[in-house]
Amino acid sequence: AVTNNAPVNFPTGTTTVTWSVTDSASNTTLSYQLVTVNDNQPPSITPPPDLVSNSCTIVLGNPTITDNCSFTFSNDAPVSFSTGTTTITWTASDTFGNTVTATQLVTFNDTTDPTITIQNDDLVVNADIGSCFASGVYLGNVITNDDCGISSSGNNAPIQFPIGVTIVTYTVTDTFGNSVSKNQSVTVLDIEPPVARARDIVVTLDNDSNLNIPYNLIDSGSTDNCSIQTFNIKTEISGRVISEEREIPVEFRTGKMIDSKNSKNSNLFKLTCDDLGVQQIIFSVTDTSGNTASTTVNITVTDDFNTCGEIDPSPEPGGGGSSPDIDTDGDGVEDSVDAFPLDPLEWLDTDGDKI
C-alpha cells in the first residue's frame, strides 16, 4: 500500500510530505517530499474618503484592506497639517512582503477662532487707602484654548485702575492667525471720605447787607484722596436754616491739601443784619464720589460799614456795629475809620474786598 500525510490545504511556506510503501510481507519504505507554497498576491486596499477640514483636529479614518494572508498597514500623515492640500499615502503589506498603496487627500484651512473664558466678567474693587486708584487688582483666572495651538495671549490692564469703570480687553491668537477678544469690566469705588478743615473767621456785611463767605476764606486745607468737588455751609440762625451747596472752583480741586490763601473765589454765601455776632456753622466738603466730611467752626459777623444802620455803641455780646467814638478791638484806630473794628490785627481794607 502507498500512503502519505499531505494536508488538505497547504499553508504558505514549505511543508514536508511523508510517503509510505508497504508490501504484502509488511515491509515498509518511507520517502519524503517537500511542498513549497509561495504567496505572490498583494493585498487589496481602499483608502478613507478625502477630507476637507477647518480644524486642526483631523480624523483620517481607516482603510479597507483584504488579503489571502495576514497583513499590516500604515500611513505617512504628518503630526500637524499645513494650510492647503496634503496627500496621505496608505500602505498595506502581507506576511510575504507583498505591498499595495492608496492615497487620501486632506484639504485644511484653519478658520476656527480660539476660545477665551474669563472668571469674572464684571469686577468691583475699592480704591487703595489714600489713593485715587486701585493697584494690585486680581482679575481672576483666564482660560484659553485652540485645537491648533495658541501663539499669543494677553490683556491691556493698567498697573493702576482709576476711579470708575475701566474696560480690560483680553486678546488670544492661534498659530494660524485667528484671533478673538473679550472684555472685562473693572469698577473702582472711592469709599474714603475727605478730611474737612476750616478756620474760625471774622467777616463783615457788605453795603447790600450781605455776608460774603468765599470758599478760600473758610477752608483751611481740606484734603481728599481724589478730589473735593463741592462745599456746604449750614447754620441755624433765628430759627431758620441757611444751607447752600456750591461747586469748588477748579483751582481748588486737588487730592492734596488745598492752599486757599492766595486764590479768589466767586462762590458767595449770604446772611442778613439779623445774624450779627458769633455763630456756629458746619463746614462740609464732598468729593467727586459723593463721600462727605464736615467740621464745626465759629463765624463772627460784623457790620464794619454800618450797613445795618446805627447800632448801640455798647453792643451786647455776639452783636455787631460801630461807633465813631469807640475803639472796639483796642488797636488804636477808632471804629469810624477801622475797616475791621473787631480785629486788632487789621484795620485797612486796601483792596476793597471787605476781607
JSON list of N, CA and C in Angstrom, two decimals, residues 41 44 67 79 108 110 117 121-122 128 133 139 186 206 237 253 280 283 323 328 341 353:
[
{"chain": "A", "resi": 41, "resn": "GLN", "atom": "N", "xyz": [0.32, 37.19, -4.27]},
{"chain": "A", "resi": 41, "resn": "GLN", "atom": "CA", "xyz": [-0.85, 38.05, -4.45]},
{"chain": "A", "resi": 41, "resn": "GLN", "atom": "C", "xyz": [-0.84, 39.18, -3.42]},
{"chain": "A", "resi": 44, "resn": "SER", "atom": "N", "xyz": [-5.46, 43.97, -1.11]},
{"chain": "A", "resi": 44, "resn": "SER", "atom": "CA", "xyz": [-6.31, 44.97, -1.76]},
{"chain": "A", "resi": 44, "resn": "SER", "atom": "C", "xyz": [-6.63, 46.06, -0.72]},
{"chain": "A", "resi": 67, "resn": "ASP", "atom": "N", "xyz": [-6.78, 40.51, 2.13]},
{"chain": "A", "resi": 67, "resn": "ASP", "atom": "CA", "xyz": [-5.63, 39.75, 1.65]},
{"chain": "A", "resi": 67, "resn": "ASP", "atom": "C", "xyz": [-5.87, 38.27, 1.96]},
{"chain": "A", "resi": 79, "resn": "VAL", "atom": "N", "xyz": [2.23, 65.08, 11.69]},
{"chain": "A", "resi": 79, "resn": "VAL", "atom": "CA", "xyz": [1.67, 65.33, 13.02]},
{"chain": "A", "resi": 79, "resn": "VAL", "atom": "C", "xyz": [0.68, 66.49, 12.96]},
{"chain": "A", "resi": 108, "resn": "PHE", "atom": "N", "xyz": [-6.89, 71.39, 4.20]},
{"chain": "A", "resi": 108, "resn": "PHE", "atom": "CA", "xyz": [-7.01, 72.02, 5.52]},
{"chain": "A", "resi": 108, "resn": "PHE", "atom": "C", "xyz": [-6.88, 73.53, 5.42]},
{"chain": "A", "resi": 110, "resn": "ASP", "atom": "N", "xyz": [-7.48, 76.52, 8.53]},
{"chain": "A", "resi": 110, "resn": "ASP", "atom": "CA", "xyz": [-7.96, 76.79, 9.89]},
{"chain": "A", "resi": 110, "resn": "ASP", "atom": "C", "xyz": [-8.72, 78.11, 9.92]},
{"chain": "A", "resi": 117, "resn": "THR", "atom": "N", "xyz": [-12.07, 82.19, 28.17]},
{"chain": "A", "resi": 117, "resn": "THR", "atom": "CA", "xyz": [-13.04, 82.20, 29.27]},
{"chain": "A", "resi": 117, "resn": "THR", "atom": "C", "xyz": [-12.47, 83.03, 30.41]},
{"chain": "A", "resi": 121, "resn": "ASP", "atom": "N", "xyz": [-16.46, 88.46, 34.63]},
{"chain": "A", "resi": 121, "resn": "ASP", "atom": "CA", "xyz": [-16.74, 89.42, 33.58]},
{"chain": "A", "resi": 121, "resn": "ASP", "atom": "C", "xyz": [-16.85, 90.83, 34.13]},
{"chain": "A", "resi": 122, "resn": "ASP", "atom": "N", "xyz": [-17.40, 90.97, 35.34]},
{"chain": "A", "resi": 122, "resn": "ASP", "atom": "CA", "xyz": [-17.56, 92.28, 35.97]},
{"chain": "A", "resi": 122, "resn": "ASP", "atom": "C", "xyz": [-16.95, 92.21, 37.37]},
{"chain": "A", "resi": 128, "resn": "ASP", "atom": "N", "xyz": [-7.30, 102.03, 46.66]},
{"chain": "A", "resi": 128, "resn": "ASP", "atom": "CA", "xyz": [-6.32, 101.91, 47.72]},
{"chain": "A", "resi": 128, "resn": "ASP", "atom": "C", "xyz": [-6.52, 103.05, 48.73]},
{"chain": "A", "resi": 133, "resn": "PHE", "atom": "N", "xyz": [-6.86, 105.49, 43.09]},
{"chain": "A", "resi": 133, "resn": "PHE", "atom": "CA", "xyz": [-6.76, 104.38, 42.15]},
{"chain": "A", "resi": 133, "resn": "PHE", "atom": "C", "xyz": [-6.68, 103.08, 42.94]},
{"chain": "A", "resi": 139, "resn": "LEU", "atom": "N", "xyz": [-7.44, 90.01, 38.67]},
{"chain": "A", "resi": 139, "resn": "LEU", "atom": "CA", "xyz": [-8.50, 89.98, 37.66]},
{"chain": "A", "resi": 139, "resn": "LEU", "atom": "C", "xyz": [-9.18, 88.62, 37.55]},
{"chain": "A", "resi": 186, "resn": "VAL", "atom": "N", "xyz": [-13.93, 96.49, 35.02]},
{"chain": "A", "resi": 186, "resn": "VAL", "atom": "CA", "xyz": [-13.36, 96.65, 36.36]},
{"chain": "A", "resi": 186, "resn": "VAL", "atom": "C", "xyz": [-13.81, 98.01, 36.91]},
{"chain": "A", "resi": 206, "resn": "ASP", "atom": "N", "xyz": [-21.57, 143.46, 53.57]},
{"chain": "A", "resi": 206, "resn": "ASP", "atom": "CA", "xyz": [-21.20, 144.46, 52.58]},
{"chain": "A", "resi": 206, "resn": "ASP", "atom": "C", "xyz": [-22.27, 145.55, 52.54]},
{"chain": "A", "resi": 237, "resn": "ILE", "atom": "N", "xyz": [-29.89, 130.09, 62.47]},
{"chain": "A", "resi": 237, "resn": "ILE", "atom": "CA", "xyz": [-29.87, 131.45, 63.00]},
{"chain": "A", "resi": 237, "resn": "ILE", "atom": "C", "xyz": [-31.31, 131.95, 63.05]},
{"chain": "A", "resi": 253, "resn": "ARG", "atom": "N", "xyz": [-9.56, 122.05, 43.14]},
{"chain": "A", "resi": 253, "resn": "ARG", "atom": "CA", "xyz": [-9.90, 120.63, 43.03]},
{"chain": "A", "resi": 253, "resn": "ARG", "atom": "C", "xyz": [-8.63, 119.79, 42.90]},
{"chain": "A", "resi": 280, "resn": "GLN", "atom": "N", "xyz": [-22.20, 129.55, 65.21]},
{"chain": "A", "resi": 280, "resn": "GLN", "atom": "CA", "xyz": [-21.54, 128.29, 64.89]},
{"chain": "A", "resi": 280, "resn": "GLN", "atom": "C", "xyz": [-22.05, 127.80, 63.55]},
{"chain": "A", "resi": 283, "resn": "PHE", "atom": "N", "xyz": [-19.14, 123.36, 58.33]},
{"chain": "A", "resi": 283, "resn": "PHE", "atom": "CA", "xyz": [-18.49, 123.42, 57.02]},
{"chain": "A", "resi": 283, "resn": "PHE", "atom": "C", "xyz": [-18.32, 121.99, 56.52]},
{"chain": "A", "resi": 323, "resn": "SER", "atom": "N", "xyz": [-19.12, 152.63, 66.26]},
{"chain": "A", "resi": 323, "resn": "SER", "atom": "CA", "xyz": [-19.43, 153.99, 66.69]},
{"chain": "A", "resi": 323, "resn": "SER", "atom": "C", "xyz": [-18.21, 154.85, 66.44]},
{"chain": "A", "resi": 328, "resn": "THR", "atom": "N", "xyz": [-13.37, 149.38, 69.44]},
{"chain": "A", "resi": 328, "resn": "THR", "atom": "CA", "xyz": [-13.83, 148.11, 70.00]},
{"chain": "A", "resi": 328, "resn": "THR", "atom": "C", "xyz": [-12.71, 147.11, 70.16]},
{"chain": "A", "resi": 341, "resn": "PRO", "atom": "N", "xyz": [-13.23, 146.66, 62.86]},
{"chain": "A", "resi": 341, "resn": "PRO", "atom": "CA", "xyz": [-13.25, 147.12, 64.25]},
{"chain": "A", "resi": 341, "resn": "PRO", "atom": "C", "xyz": [-13.21, 145.99, 65.28]},
{"chain": "A", "resi": 353, "resn": "ASP", "atom": "N", "xyz": [-12.08, 144.36, 49.25]},
{"chain": "A", "resi": 353, "resn": "ASP", "atom": "CA", "xyz": [-12.87, 143.12, 49.14]},
{"chain": "A", "resi": 353, "resn": "ASP", "atom": "C", "xyz": [-13.58, 142.77, 50.43]}
]
